[in-house]
């Protein structure tokens, strides 16, 4: 049989099958796929995923795993960049189709990178909520901390919807719901559309508004731990705020009071 007549079906390296796709806005979607049996990861880590390009070469990008480590499947929450090499295609993925997944999870947003504390703050903008979608669904988070605060800020209300539904489902979950009850504080805000809570995370922390609204004392090094995931500019500004409260940046090799990960690269800082 000549090459021209050969079947076009390609077996992707490290292929996983898409099992669910949900579009949240014209810029955001999430999908689930099969999980390789051998893949072990810590909630909060990221992997490389992608598709084959026109030349049959893997086109891979870093993605936080949004599902918790106990889940049978993997979930990802994604931006749609109109002319983005990967997401201009990935946004059209359908159930039953395949993606490439390189099963080498890494990352700093893991519970092991923090010293023990009383309260854990998840601070995210945009798709930066993805690693916390994993950590919020992991029982270990609630075993280690008395209180967990999820601050998520987007420009508009519809961009918050993935996180809102996730928290609502978590509270109603027969297994973890009871564990979360009274412990998980969800504090979503918008910056460019009217909403019951508004403003940048940095502003709501420095003004003290979030502490007043939640009835929580201002952060301190003894009690508070934080994980940060957003644009480079956001991460930079939040670090300043956290350092102002006396928290120090940690890593897997040297746990401290807060850790940071980029939600994406490319806003020029
Ligand atoms: P790219 O060429 O990669 O990006 C084009 C431009 O789009 C970038 O320069 C940037 O300005 C913008 N952009 C890219 N990603 C985003 C984003 N997430 N939000 C807003 N603007 C963006 N992306 C996700 O959607 N979900 C994730 O869970 C996720 N996890 C990541 C974890 C890490 C550690 C890193 C470094 C990046 C992560 N990203 C995530 C970004 C992701 O790797 C890709 O950049 C994104 O999928 C776009 O790919 P692309 O090839 O279409 O465009
Ligand atoms: P703002 O609307 O005031 O810029 P983007 O869509 O540009 O990635 O931003 C996502 C969210 O993060 C927006 O609500 C935006 O607020 C907020 N944001 C962007 N940069 C920063 C920053 N440096 N510090 C705090 N919040 C930020």
Coordinates of C-alpha atoms and ligand atoms in Angstrom, one line a residue:
X1 CA 0.0 0.0 0.0
X2 CA 1.4 3.4 -0.9
X3 CA 1.8 6.2 1.7
X4 CA -0.9 8.2 0.1
X5 CA -3.4 5.4 0.6
X6 CA -2.4 4.7 4.2
X7 CA -5.0 5.3 6.9
X8 CA -4.8 8.8 8.4
X9 CA -5.5 7.6 11.9
X10 CA -2.4 8.6 14.0
X11 CA -1.7 7.1 17.4
X12 CA -0.5 10.0 19.5
X13 CA 2.4 9.5 21.9
X14 CA 1.1 9.5 25.5
X15 CA -2.5 9.8 24.1
X16 CA -5.5 10.3 26.5
X17 CA -9.1 10.4 25.4
X18 CA -11.3 13.4 26.1
X19 CA -14.4 12.4 28.1
X20 CA -16.2 15.8 28.6
X21 CA -16.0 19.4 27.3
X22 CA -17.7 22.4 28.7
X23 CA -17.5 26.0 27.3
X24 CA -17.9 28.7 30.0
X25 CA -17.4 31.8 27.9
X26 CA -16.0 32.6 24.5
X27 CA -12.5 32.8 26.2
X28 CA -12.8 29.9 28.7
X29 CA -13.5 26.2 28.6
X30 CA -12.8 23.1 30.6
X31 CA -12.4 19.5 29.7
X32 CA -11.8 16.1 31.2
X33 CA -9.8 13.2 29.9
X34 CA -8.7 9.7 30.8
X35 CA -5.9 9.4 33.3
X36 CA -2.9 7.1 32.7
X37 CA -2.9 4.5 35.4
X38 CA 0.7 5.2 36.2
X39 CA 0.2 8.9 36.7
X40 CA 0.7 10.0 40.3
X41 CA 0.6 13.7 41.1
X42 CA 0.2 16.0 44.1
X43 CA -2.9 18.3 43.9
X44 CA -1.7 21.7 42.6
X45 CA 0.9 20.4 40.2
X46 CA 1.0 20.9 36.4
X47 CA 1.8 18.8 33.4
X48 CA 2.5 19.3 29.7
X49 CA -0.4 18.7 27.4
X50 CA -1.1 19.3 23.7
X51 CA -1.9 18.2 20.2
X52 CA 0.0 17.2 17.1
X53 CA 0.7 20.2 14.8
X54 CA 0.3 20.1 11.0
X55 CA 3.7 18.4 10.7
X56 CA 2.8 15.7 13.1
X57 CA 5.0 17.2 15.9
X58 CA 3.8 17.5 19.5
X59 CA 2.7 21.1 20.3
X60 CA 2.7 21.1 24.1
X61 CA 1.9 23.7 26.8
X62 CA 2.0 23.7 30.6
X63 CA -1.4 23.1 32.2
X64 CA -2.3 22.9 35.9
X65 CA -4.3 19.7 36.7
X66 CA -7.6 21.0 37.9
X67 CA -8.9 17.7 39.3
X68 CA -7.7 16.4 42.7
X69 CA -5.2 13.6 43.0
X70 CA -7.8 11.0 44.0
X71 CA -9.9 11.5 40.8
X72 CA -10.1 8.7 38.2
X73 CA -10.0 11.2 35.4
X74 CA -8.0 14.5 34.8
X75 CA -9.6 17.9 34.4
X76 CA -8.1 21.0 32.8
X77 CA -9.4 24.6 32.7
X78 CA -8.3 26.5 29.7
X79 CA -8.1 29.9 28.0
X80 CA -8.9 30.2 24.3
X81 CA -6.3 32.4 22.7
X82 CA -7.7 33.2 19.2
X83 CA -4.3 32.9 17.5
X84 CA -2.6 30.8 20.1
X85 CA -0.7 27.9 18.6
X86 CA -2.3 25.4 20.9
X87 CA -5.6 26.8 22.2
X88 CA -6.8 28.0 18.8
X89 CA -7.1 24.2 18.1
X90 CA -7.6 22.8 21.6
X91 CA -10.8 24.9 22.0
X92 CA -12.4 22.7 19.3
X93 CA -11.6 19.4 21.0
X94 CA -14.6 17.0 21.1
X95 CA -15.5 14.1 23.4
X96 CA -13.8 10.9 22.1
X97 CA -10.8 12.8 20.5
X98 CA -7.3 12.5 21.9
X99 CA -4.8 14.8 23.5
X100 CA -1.1 14.3 24.3
X101 CA -0.2 14.2 28.0
X102 CA 3.3 14.0 29.2
X103 CA 3.0 12.3 32.6
X104 CA 5.7 14.3 34.5
X105 CA 3.8 16.4 37.0
X106 CA 5.8 19.3 38.7
X107 CA 5.1 22.5 40.4
X108 CA 5.4 24.6 43.6
X109 CA 1.7 24.9 44.5
X110 CA 1.7 21.9 46.7
X111 CA 0.8 21.5 50.4
X112 CA 4.3 20.1 51.2
X113 CA 5.9 23.5 50.2
X114 CA 4.2 25.3 53.1
X115 CA 4.9 25.2 56.8
X116 CA 2.0 24.1 59.0
X117 CA -0.4 26.9 59.7
X118 CA -4.0 27.7 60.7
X119 CA -5.4 29.3 57.5
X120 CA -4.6 28.7 53.9
X121 CA -5.3 31.4 51.3
X122 CA -5.7 30.6 47.6
X123 CA -5.2 33.8 45.5
X124 CA -6.0 33.6 41.8
X125 CA -6.9 35.6 38.8
X126 CA -8.4 34.1 35.6
X127 CA -7.3 30.5 34.8
X128 CA -5.0 30.7 37.8
X129 CA -7.9 29.1 39.7
X130 CA -7.0 25.7 38.1
X131 CA -4.5 24.4 40.6
X132 CA -6.8 25.5 43.4
X133 CA -9.7 23.6 41.7
X134 CA -7.5 20.6 42.5
X135 CA -6.5 21.6 46.0
X136 CA -10.0 22.7 47.0
X137 CA -11.2 19.1 46.2
X138 CA -8.4 17.4 48.1
X139 CA -9.3 16.3 51.7
X140 CA -5.7 16.7 52.7
X141 CA -6.2 20.5 52.4
X142 CA -8.9 20.5 55.1
X143 CA -6.9 18.0 57.3
X144 CA -4.0 20.4 57.3
X145 CA -5.8 23.7 57.7
X146 CA -8.7 24.9 59.9
X147 CA -9.8 27.5 57.4
X148 CA -9.3 27.8 53.6
X149 CA -10.0 31.0 51.7
X150 CA -10.4 31.0 47.9
X151 CA -10.0 34.5 46.5
X152 CA -10.7 34.6 42.8
X153 CA -10.8 37.7 40.7
X154 CA -11.8 38.1 37.1
X155 CA -13.0 41.1 35.0
X156 CA -16.6 39.9 34.6
X157 CA -19.1 37.7 36.4
X158 CA -19.3 35.0 33.7
X159 CA -15.6 34.4 34.0
X160 CA -16.1 33.4 37.7
X161 CA -18.7 30.7 36.8
X162 CA -16.4 27.7 36.6
X163 CA -15.1 28.4 40.2
X164 CA -18.5 29.3 41.5
X165 CA -20.0 26.0 40.3
X166 CA -17.0 24.0 41.6
X167 CA -17.4 25.5 45.1
X168 CA -21.2 24.9 45.1
X169 CA -20.7 21.2 44.0
X170 CA -18.1 20.8 46.6
X171 CA -20.4 22.0 49.4
X172 CA -23.1 19.5 48.2
X173 CA -20.7 16.6 47.7
X174 CA -21.7 13.6 49.8
X175 CA -18.0 12.7 50.5
X176 CA -16.2 16.0 51.0
X177 CA -19.1 18.4 51.7
X178 CA -19.1 17.9 55.4
X179 CA -15.4 18.4 55.6
X180 CA -15.6 21.7 53.7
X181 CA -18.6 23.0 55.6
X182 CA -17.7 26.1 57.6
X183 CA -14.0 25.7 56.6
X184 CA -14.0 26.9 53.0
X185 CA -14.6 30.6 52.4
X186 CA -15.1 31.6 48.8
X187 CA -14.4 35.2 48.0
X188 CA -14.9 36.0 44.3
X189 CA -14.6 39.5 42.9
X190 CA -14.9 41.3 39.6
X191 CA -13.1 44.4 38.5
X192 CA -15.0 45.5 35.4
X193 CA -18.6 44.5 36.1
X194 CA -20.9 45.3 39.0
X195 CA -21.0 42.5 41.5
X196 CA -21.6 42.1 45.2
X197 CA -17.9 42.0 45.8
X198 CA -15.6 44.0 43.6
X199 CA -11.9 44.9 43.4
X200 CA -8.5 43.5 42.9
X201 CA -7.2 40.9 45.3
X202 CA -4.3 43.1 46.2
X203 CA -6.5 46.1 47.0
X204 CA -9.0 44.0 49.1
X205 CA -6.1 42.7 51.1
X206 CA -4.2 46.0 51.7
X207 CA -7.5 47.9 52.5
X208 CA -8.4 45.1 55.0
X209 CA -11.8 44.7 53.3
X210 CA -11.5 40.9 52.8
X211 CA -10.6 40.4 56.4
X212 CA -13.6 42.5 57.6
X213 CA -16.0 40.8 55.2
X214 CA -14.9 37.3 56.3
X215 CA -14.5 38.1 60.0
X216 CA -10.9 36.9 59.8
X217 CA -7.9 38.8 61.4
X218 CA -5.3 40.4 59.1
X219 CA -2.7 37.9 57.9
X220 CA 0.3 37.1 60.0
X221 CA 3.3 34.8 59.7
X222 CA 2.3 32.6 62.6
X223 CA -1.2 31.6 61.3
X224 CA -1.5 32.3 57.6
X225 CA -0.2 30.4 54.5
X226 CA -0.8 31.4 50.9
X227 CA -0.6 30.1 47.4
X228 CA -0.6 32.5 44.5
X229 CA -1.4 31.8 40.8
X230 CA -2.0 34.5 38.2
X231 CA -0.3 36.7 35.6
X232 CA 3.3 37.8 36.2
X233 CA 2.1 41.3 37.2
X234 CA -0.5 39.9 39.6
X235 CA 2.0 37.4 41.2
X236 CA 4.6 40.2 41.6
X237 CA 2.1 42.6 43.3
X238 CA 0.6 39.9 45.6
X239 CA 4.1 38.9 46.7
X240 CA 4.7 42.4 47.9
X241 CA 1.4 42.4 49.8
X242 CA 2.2 39.0 51.4
X243 CA 5.8 40.1 52.3
X244 CA 4.2 43.2 53.9
X245 CA 2.3 40.9 56.2
X246 CA 5.6 39.1 57.1
X247 CA 5.1 36.0 55.0
X248 CA 8.2 34.5 53.3
X249 CA 8.3 32.6 50.0
X250 CA 8.9 28.9 50.1
X251 CA 9.6 26.0 47.8
X252 CA 9.4 22.2 47.7
X253 CA 12.9 22.1 49.0
X254 CA 12.4 24.8 51.7
X255 CA 8.8 25.2 52.9
X256 CA 7.9 28.7 54.2
X257 CA 4.6 30.7 54.4
X258 CA 3.7 31.2 50.7
X259 CA 4.3 29.8 47.2
X260 CA 3.8 31.2 43.7
X261 CA 3.2 29.8 40.3
X262 CA 2.6 31.5 36.9
X263 CA -0.8 31.0 35.4
X264 CA 0.7 31.8 32.0
X265 CA 3.8 33.5 30.5
X266 CA 3.7 36.5 28.3
X267 CA 2.5 39.8 29.8
X268 CA 5.9 41.4 29.3
X269 CA 7.2 41.7 32.9
Ligands
LIG1 P1 0.6 30.9 23.8 O1 1.5 31.2 22.7 O2 1.1 29.9 24.8 O3 0.1 32.2 24.5 C1 -0.2 33.3 23.8 C2 -0.5 34.5 24.7 O4 -1.8 34.2 25.3 C3 0.5 34.6 25.9 O5 1.6 35.3 25.6 C4 -0.4 35.3 27.0 O6 -0.4 36.7 26.8 C5 -1.8 34.7 26.6 N1 -2.2 33.6 27.5 C6 -1.7 32.3 27.5 N2 -2.3 31.6 28.5 C7 -3.1 32.4 29.1 C8 -4.0 32.2 30.2 N3 -4.1 31.0 30.8 N4 -4.8 33.2 30.6 C9 -4.7 34.4 30.0 N5 -3.9 34.7 29.0 C10 -3.1 33.7 28.5 N6 -3.3 28.0 30.7 C11 -4.6 27.6 30.9 O7 -5.5 28.0 30.2 N7 -4.9 26.8 32.0 C12 -3.9 26.3 32.8 O8 -4.2 25.5 33.8 C13 -2.6 26.7 32.6 N8 -1.6 26.3 33.4 C14 -0.3 26.8 33.3 C15 0.7 26.4 34.2 C16 2.0 26.9 34.0 C17 3.1 26.6 35.0 C18 2.3 27.8 32.9 C19 3.7 28.3 32.7 C20 1.3 28.1 32.0 C21 0.0 27.6 32.1 N9 -1.0 27.9 31.2 C22 -2.3 27.5 31.5 C23 -0.7 28.7 30.0 C24 -0.5 27.6 28.8 O9 0.7 27.0 29.0 C25 -0.6 28.3 27.4 O10 0.1 29.5 27.4 C26 -2.0 28.5 27.0 O11 -2.7 27.3 26.9 C27 -2.1 29.2 25.6 O12 -1.4 28.4 24.7 P2 -1.3 28.8 23.1 O13 -0.3 28.0 22.5 O14 -2.7 28.9 22.5 O15 -0.8 30.3 23.2
LIG2 P1 -8.2 44.8 36.4 O1 -9.5 44.6 35.6 O2 -8.3 45.9 37.4 O3 -7.0 44.9 35.5 P2 -6.7 39.9 33.0 O4 -8.0 39.5 32.4 O5 -6.1 41.1 32.5 O6 -5.7 38.7 33.0 O7 -7.0 40.1 34.5 C1 -7.7 39.2 35.4 C2 -8.0 39.9 36.6 O8 -6.8 40.1 37.4 C3 -8.7 41.2 36.4 O9 -9.8 41.3 37.3 C4 -7.6 42.2 36.7 O10 -8.0 43.4 37.3 C5 -6.8 41.5 37.8 N1 -5.4 42.0 37.8 C6 -4.6 42.2 36.7 N2 -3.4 42.6 37.1 C7 -3.4 42.6 38.4 C8 -2.4 43.0 39.4 N3 -1.2 43.4 39.0 N4 -2.8 43.0 40.7 C9 -4.0 42.6 41.1 N5 -5.0 42.2 40.2 C10 -4.7 42.2 38.9

